[in-house]
Coordinates of C-alpha atoms in Angstrom, one line a residue:
M1 CA -42.4 119.5 -56.0
R2 CA -38.7 119.5 -55.3
W3 CA -37.5 120.2 -52.2
K4 CA -34.7 122.7 -51.8
N5 CA -32.2 121.7 -49.2
T6 CA -32.3 120.0 -46.0
V7 CA -31.9 121.6 -42.5
L8 CA -30.6 119.1 -40.3
A9 CA -33.2 119.5 -36.7
V10 CA -31.3 118.1 -33.5
L11 CA -34.1 118.0 -31.2
A12 CA -33.9 119.4 -27.7
A13 CA -33.6 116.2 -26.4
A14 CA -31.1 115.0 -28.3
V15 CA -28.5 118.0 -27.7
S16 CA -29.5 117.5 -23.9
A17 CA -29.4 113.8 -23.9
G18 CA -30.2 111.9 -27.0
L19 CA -26.2 112.7 -28.3
W20 CA -24.7 112.8 -25.0
A21 CA -26.9 110.3 -22.9
T22 CA -29.7 107.9 -22.5
P23 CA -32.4 107.4 -23.0
A24 CA -33.6 109.9 -24.9
M25 CA -36.8 110.7 -27.2
A26 CA -37.8 112.6 -30.6
E27 CA -41.3 113.0 -31.5
E28 CA -42.5 114.1 -35.0
G29 CA -46.1 113.8 -34.9
D30 CA -47.2 110.5 -34.3
V31 CA -43.5 109.6 -34.8
T32 CA -41.8 108.7 -31.6
W33 CA -38.8 106.9 -31.0
T34 CA -36.2 106.5 -28.1
V35 CA -32.1 105.4 -28.1
R36 CA -30.3 103.7 -25.3
T37 CA -27.1 101.8 -25.4
A38 CA -27.6 98.0 -25.1
S39 CA -26.8 95.7 -22.0
N40 CA -24.1 93.6 -23.3
S41 CA -20.5 92.1 -21.9
L42 CA -19.5 96.1 -22.2
G43 CA -21.7 97.0 -19.7
A44 CA -25.3 97.4 -18.3
D45 CA -27.4 101.0 -18.2
R46 CA -24.6 103.0 -19.8
S47 CA -24.9 106.6 -20.3
S48 CA -23.0 106.2 -23.3
Y49 CA -20.1 104.6 -25.1
S50 CA -16.8 104.4 -23.9
Y51 CA -13.7 102.3 -25.5
A52 CA -9.8 101.6 -25.2
I53 CA -8.9 100.3 -28.4
N54 CA -4.8 99.9 -29.8
P55 CA -4.2 100.8 -33.2
G56 CA -5.7 98.0 -35.5
G57 CA -8.3 96.7 -33.0
T58 CA -12.4 96.7 -33.2
V59 CA -15.0 96.8 -31.2
S60 CA -18.7 95.5 -31.6
D61 CA -21.5 97.0 -29.4
A62 CA -25.3 97.6 -30.0
M63 CA -27.8 100.7 -30.0
V64 CA -31.6 99.9 -28.8
V65 CA -33.9 102.0 -30.6
A66 CA -37.9 101.9 -29.4
N67 CA -40.7 103.2 -31.6
R68 CA -43.3 104.4 -29.5
G69 CA -45.4 105.4 -32.4
T70 CA -48.0 104.0 -33.8
T71 CA -46.5 103.2 -37.4
A72 CA -43.7 101.5 -38.6
L73 CA -40.3 103.5 -38.6
T74 CA -37.2 103.3 -40.5
L75 CA -34.5 105.1 -39.7
T76 CA -30.9 106.0 -41.6
V77 CA -28.0 104.8 -38.7
Y78 CA -24.5 106.8 -39.5
A79 CA -21.9 107.8 -36.9
A80 CA -20.4 111.0 -37.0
D81 CA -17.3 112.9 -35.6
G82 CA -17.9 115.1 -32.2
F83 CA -17.0 118.7 -32.2
T84 CA -17.1 121.9 -29.3
T85 CA -19.5 124.4 -30.3
G86 CA -19.2 127.8 -29.9
E87 CA -21.5 127.6 -26.8
G88 CA -19.2 125.2 -25.3
G89 CA -21.5 122.0 -26.0
L90 CA -20.6 118.8 -28.0
D91 CA -22.2 118.2 -31.4
L92 CA -21.8 115.7 -33.9
R93 CA -20.7 116.8 -37.8
N94 CA -23.5 116.3 -40.2
R95 CA -23.2 113.3 -41.9
D96 CA -22.1 115.2 -45.5
V97 CA -19.1 116.3 -44.1
P98 CA -16.2 114.5 -44.3
Q99 CA -15.5 112.4 -41.0
T100 CA -11.9 111.5 -39.7
G101 CA -11.9 109.9 -36.3
V102 CA -14.7 107.8 -34.9
G103 CA -17.0 109.0 -37.8
A104 CA -15.2 107.2 -39.9
W105 CA -14.2 104.3 -37.9
A106 CA -17.6 103.4 -37.1
S107 CA -20.2 101.3 -38.9
S108 CA -23.4 99.9 -39.0
G109 CA -26.2 98.7 -41.1
G110 CA -27.2 101.9 -42.5
T111 CA -30.9 101.2 -41.6
V112 CA -33.4 99.7 -39.2
T113 CA -36.8 99.5 -39.0
V114 CA -38.8 99.1 -35.9
Q115 CA -42.4 98.4 -35.7
P116 CA -44.8 100.3 -33.5
G117 CA -44.0 99.3 -29.5
T118 CA -41.0 97.4 -30.0
T119 CA -37.6 97.1 -30.2
A120 CA -34.4 96.6 -32.3
D121 CA -31.0 96.0 -31.5
V122 CA -28.6 98.2 -33.7
P123 CA -25.6 96.6 -34.0
F124 CA -22.4 98.5 -34.6
T125 CA -18.6 98.2 -34.8
V126 CA -15.7 100.7 -34.1
A127 CA -12.8 100.0 -36.2
V128 CA -9.6 101.7 -35.3
P129 CA -7.0 101.7 -38.2
A130 CA -4.0 100.3 -37.6
D131 CA -1.9 104.1 -38.6
A132 CA -4.1 105.7 -36.3
T133 CA -2.8 108.7 -34.3
P134 CA -3.2 107.8 -30.1
G135 CA -5.5 109.6 -28.1
D136 CA -8.9 110.7 -27.5
Y137 CA -11.6 110.8 -29.9
V138 CA -15.3 111.8 -29.5
G139 CA -18.3 111.3 -32.0
G140 CA -21.6 109.7 -32.0
I141 CA -23.6 106.5 -33.4
V142 CA -26.8 108.5 -35.0
T143 CA -30.5 107.3 -35.6
S144 CA -32.2 109.9 -38.0
L145 CA -35.3 110.4 -39.8
T146 CA -35.6 112.5 -42.7
S147 CA -38.9 113.7 -43.8
P148 CA -40.5 117.3 -45.3
D149 CA -41.7 120.3 -44.1
T150 CA -44.2 122.2 -46.5
T151 CA -44.1 125.3 -44.9
Q152 CA -40.4 125.7 -45.4
Q153 CA -40.0 123.8 -48.8
V154 CA -37.3 122.0 -47.2
N155 CA -36.6 118.4 -45.9
V156 CA -35.7 118.6 -42.0
E157 CA -33.5 116.1 -40.7
R158 CA -34.2 114.8 -36.8
R159 CA -31.4 112.9 -35.1
L160 CA -31.0 111.3 -31.7
G161 CA -27.8 109.8 -31.2
I162 CA -25.3 108.5 -28.4
R163 CA -21.8 109.8 -27.8
I164 CA -18.8 107.6 -28.3
T165 CA -15.8 108.4 -26.3
L166 CA -12.6 106.4 -28.1
R167 CA -9.0 106.6 -26.8
V168 CA -6.7 104.6 -29.3
G169 CA -3.5 103.2 -27.5
G170 CA -0.5 104.6 -27.8
E171 CA 1.5 107.3 -26.1
L172 CA -0.5 110.2 -24.7
A173 CA 1.1 113.7 -24.9
P174 CA -1.5 116.2 -23.3
S175 CA -0.8 120.0 -23.8
L176 CA -2.3 123.5 -23.8
A177 CA -1.1 126.1 -24.8
V178 CA -2.1 130.0 -25.0
S179 CA -2.1 132.4 -27.7
G180 CA -3.1 135.7 -28.6
M181 CA -2.7 136.7 -24.9
R182 CA -3.9 140.5 -24.6
V183 CA -4.6 143.3 -22.1
S184 CA -6.5 146.2 -22.1
Y185 CA -7.3 149.8 -20.3
D186 CA -10.2 151.7 -19.5
G187 CA -8.9 154.5 -17.1
S188 CA -10.8 157.3 -15.1
W189 CA -10.0 160.7 -15.1
N190 CA -9.9 160.5 -11.5
P191 CA -6.4 159.4 -10.8
F192 CA -7.4 157.2 -7.3
A193 CA -9.9 155.6 -8.7
G194 CA -9.5 152.2 -10.4
G195 CA -9.8 151.7 -13.8
A196 CA -11.1 148.4 -16.0
A197 CA -8.7 146.0 -17.3
T198 CA -9.3 143.2 -20.0
V199 CA -7.5 140.1 -20.4
S200 CA -8.1 137.8 -23.8
Y201 CA -6.5 135.0 -24.8
T202 CA -7.1 131.6 -26.7
I203 CA -7.0 128.4 -24.9
E204 CA -5.3 125.4 -27.4
N205 CA -5.3 122.1 -26.7
T206 CA -2.0 121.0 -28.5
G207 CA -1.7 117.7 -27.7
N208 CA -3.4 114.5 -28.3
T209 CA -6.3 114.3 -25.3
T210 CA -9.1 115.8 -23.9
L211 CA -8.3 118.6 -21.8
S212 CA -10.2 121.1 -19.5
A213 CA -8.2 123.5 -17.2
T214 CA -8.7 126.1 -14.2
Q215 CA -8.2 128.9 -15.2
A216 CA -6.4 132.2 -12.8
A217 CA -5.6 135.7 -14.5
S218 CA -4.4 139.0 -12.7
V219 CA -3.0 142.9 -13.4
A220 CA -0.3 144.6 -12.1
G221 CA 2.2 147.6 -12.3
P222 CA 5.3 147.3 -12.2
F223 CA 7.6 145.0 -10.0
G224 CA 4.2 143.3 -9.5
W225 CA 2.7 146.3 -7.2
F226 CA -1.0 147.2 -7.1
R227 CA -1.6 144.0 -8.3
S228 CA -5.5 143.1 -9.0
D229 CA -6.8 139.6 -9.3
A230 CA -9.8 138.6 -11.7
G231 CA -11.6 136.4 -9.1
D232 CA -13.2 132.8 -9.9
I233 CA -13.1 132.4 -13.7
A234 CA -15.5 129.7 -15.3
A235 CA -13.7 126.7 -16.6
P236 CA -13.5 126.3 -20.3
P237 CA -15.3 123.1 -22.0
E238 CA -13.7 120.2 -22.8
L239 CA -11.4 120.2 -25.4
L240 CA -10.9 117.8 -27.8
P241 CA -7.3 117.7 -29.6
G242 CA -6.8 120.2 -31.9
E243 CA -9.8 122.3 -30.6
S244 CA -9.2 126.0 -29.3
W245 CA -11.3 128.2 -26.9
P246 CA -11.5 132.2 -26.3
V247 CA -11.7 133.5 -23.3
T248 CA -12.0 137.1 -22.1
V249 CA -11.9 137.8 -18.2
P250 CA -12.8 141.6 -16.8
V251 CA -10.5 143.1 -14.1
A252 CA -12.2 145.4 -11.8
D253 CA -10.2 148.2 -9.3
V254 CA -7.3 148.3 -11.6
P255 CA -4.8 151.4 -11.0
A256 CA -3.3 153.3 -13.7
A257 CA -0.3 152.5 -12.7
L258 CA 1.9 153.4 -16.2
L259 CA 2.6 150.6 -17.2
L260 CA 0.4 146.9 -16.5
T261 CA 1.0 143.8 -17.0
G262 CA -1.3 141.1 -17.6
T263 CA -1.3 137.2 -16.2
T264 CA -3.0 134.2 -17.1
T265 CA -2.3 130.7 -15.7
L266 CA -4.2 127.7 -16.8
T267 CA -3.7 124.2 -14.9
P268 CA -4.6 121.3 -17.7
L269 CA -6.9 118.6 -16.3
I270 CA -6.5 115.8 -18.1
I271 CA -9.7 113.6 -18.8
D272 CA -9.8 109.8 -19.0
P273 CA -12.6 108.0 -20.7
S274 CA -13.6 107.1 -17.5
G275 CA -14.5 110.4 -16.3
S276 CA -11.4 110.9 -14.1
R277 CA -9.7 114.0 -13.8
S278 CA -5.7 114.7 -13.7
M279 CA -3.8 118.3 -13.1
L280 CA -1.2 119.0 -14.9
A281 CA 2.2 121.7 -14.7
P282 CA 0.3 125.1 -15.4
V283 CA 1.1 127.3 -18.2
S284 CA 1.3 130.8 -18.0
A285 CA 1.1 133.8 -20.6
E286 CA 1.7 137.8 -19.9
A287 CA 1.1 140.5 -22.1
T288 CA 1.6 144.7 -21.2
T289 CA -0.6 147.5 -22.2
W290 CA 0.2 151.6 -20.9
A291 CA -2.3 152.7 -18.4
V292 CA -1.5 156.4 -18.0
P293 CA -2.8 158.5 -15.5
W294 CA -3.3 161.5 -17.8
L295 CA -4.8 163.9 -14.9
L296 CA -2.2 163.2 -12.5
L297 CA 0.5 163.6 -15.5
L298 CA -1.1 166.9 -16.4
A299 CA -1.0 167.8 -12.5
L300 CA 2.6 166.5 -12.2
V301 CA 3.2 168.7 -15.4
L302 CA 1.8 172.0 -14.2
L303 CA 3.1 171.4 -10.6
A304 CA 6.5 171.2 -12.1
A305 CA 6.3 174.2 -14.3
L306 CA 4.5 176.3 -11.5
L307 CA 8.3 175.0 -9.2
T308 CA 10.3 175.7 -12.2
L309 CA 8.2 179.4 -12.5
T310 CA 8.5 180.0 -9.0
V311 CA 12.6 179.3 -9.0
R312 CA 13.3 181.4 -11.9
L313 CA 11.4 184.6 -10.7
R314 CA 13.0 183.9 -6.9
H315 CA 16.6 184.0 -9.4
R316 CA 15.5 187.0 -11.0
R317 CA 14.2 188.4 -7.7
R318 CA 17.8 187.8 -6.2
A319 CA 19.7 189.1 -9.1
R320 CA 18.1 192.5 -9.1
E321 CA 18.6 192.7 -5.4
D322 CA 21.8 191.6 -6.2
A323 CA 22.5 194.4 -8.7
R324 CA 20.7 197.1 -6.6
V325 CA 23.2 196.4 -3.9
A326 CA 26.4 196.5 -6.0
A327 CA 24.8 199.6 -7.4
A328 CA 24.7 200.7 -3.8
V329 CA 28.1 200.1 -2.6
R330 CA 29.5 201.2 -6.1
Q331 CA 27.8 204.5 -5.8
A332 CA 28.8 204.8 -2.0
L333 CA 32.4 204.1 -3.0
A334 CA 32.3 206.5 -5.4
T335 CA 31.3 209.0 -3.5
A336 CA 34.0 208.3 -0.3
A337 CA 36.8 209.0 -3.1
K338 CA 35.5 212.3 -3.4

């Protein structure tokens, strides 16, 4: 029987620990293995790999694979680029996808066989090209086991890996931008009750370093009147260079102030390979929308119409009274002349 395709199964343990921390465990029946970083001159008891390498430089390291099962285990070993998922986590690209960073620069022996109850060191090398762009890269070194699933007629790939964080030496240019800034308003028929505004935008990492940010958003009427703040906004995930993250922020109790301006301010946080963070200059963006208090406007129109009608009626009554007085005067003068 020919298996139709291959399904990638990154086990829960791999997602929460294996790809980004160690040790981690994968199980398939009697097949169980764990991975961890090797202890060497680069460090001991590391949760992941972190390197600073200049263009043209190399680093050699190793991963330790332990076979917790009862039979010999042969695993495929490869490197892959990392990316931020739509849920804000980090994952590794499939090996059949073209790799451009860590996945292209890290290499290992290709496979490793580990006897039951033993461990094996898997050496690998990260070789940065001489023309590599300076900045931050994230990927991982992965162990993989592919096996058939007879119920689904597919091959299932289970993998465990350890994160590799790499900073290529050179000029760093951290930069965040805000694009697609929009603000919308959903008002109430009660002109004195606040409505709900929504501020939405996309955060773009336009620099060459990994960045996160603190966020603030507000909505205000003309001249900054009736300002309403969004309150605390969850920080975006750490974005790799070239990545983006959509943000939607609700703002409550916003009065219908005719013309509303939504403002967002990001304070970028640069993250170095050791995990420390530094703040950069804030970045702001604005957008406007109409917030017409229709009921109040209708009431004002009716009031204006009523006032206009009242004035006109008064003018008419005054004109009629003036005409009556003038007629009486003419009649009196005519009578006196006789």
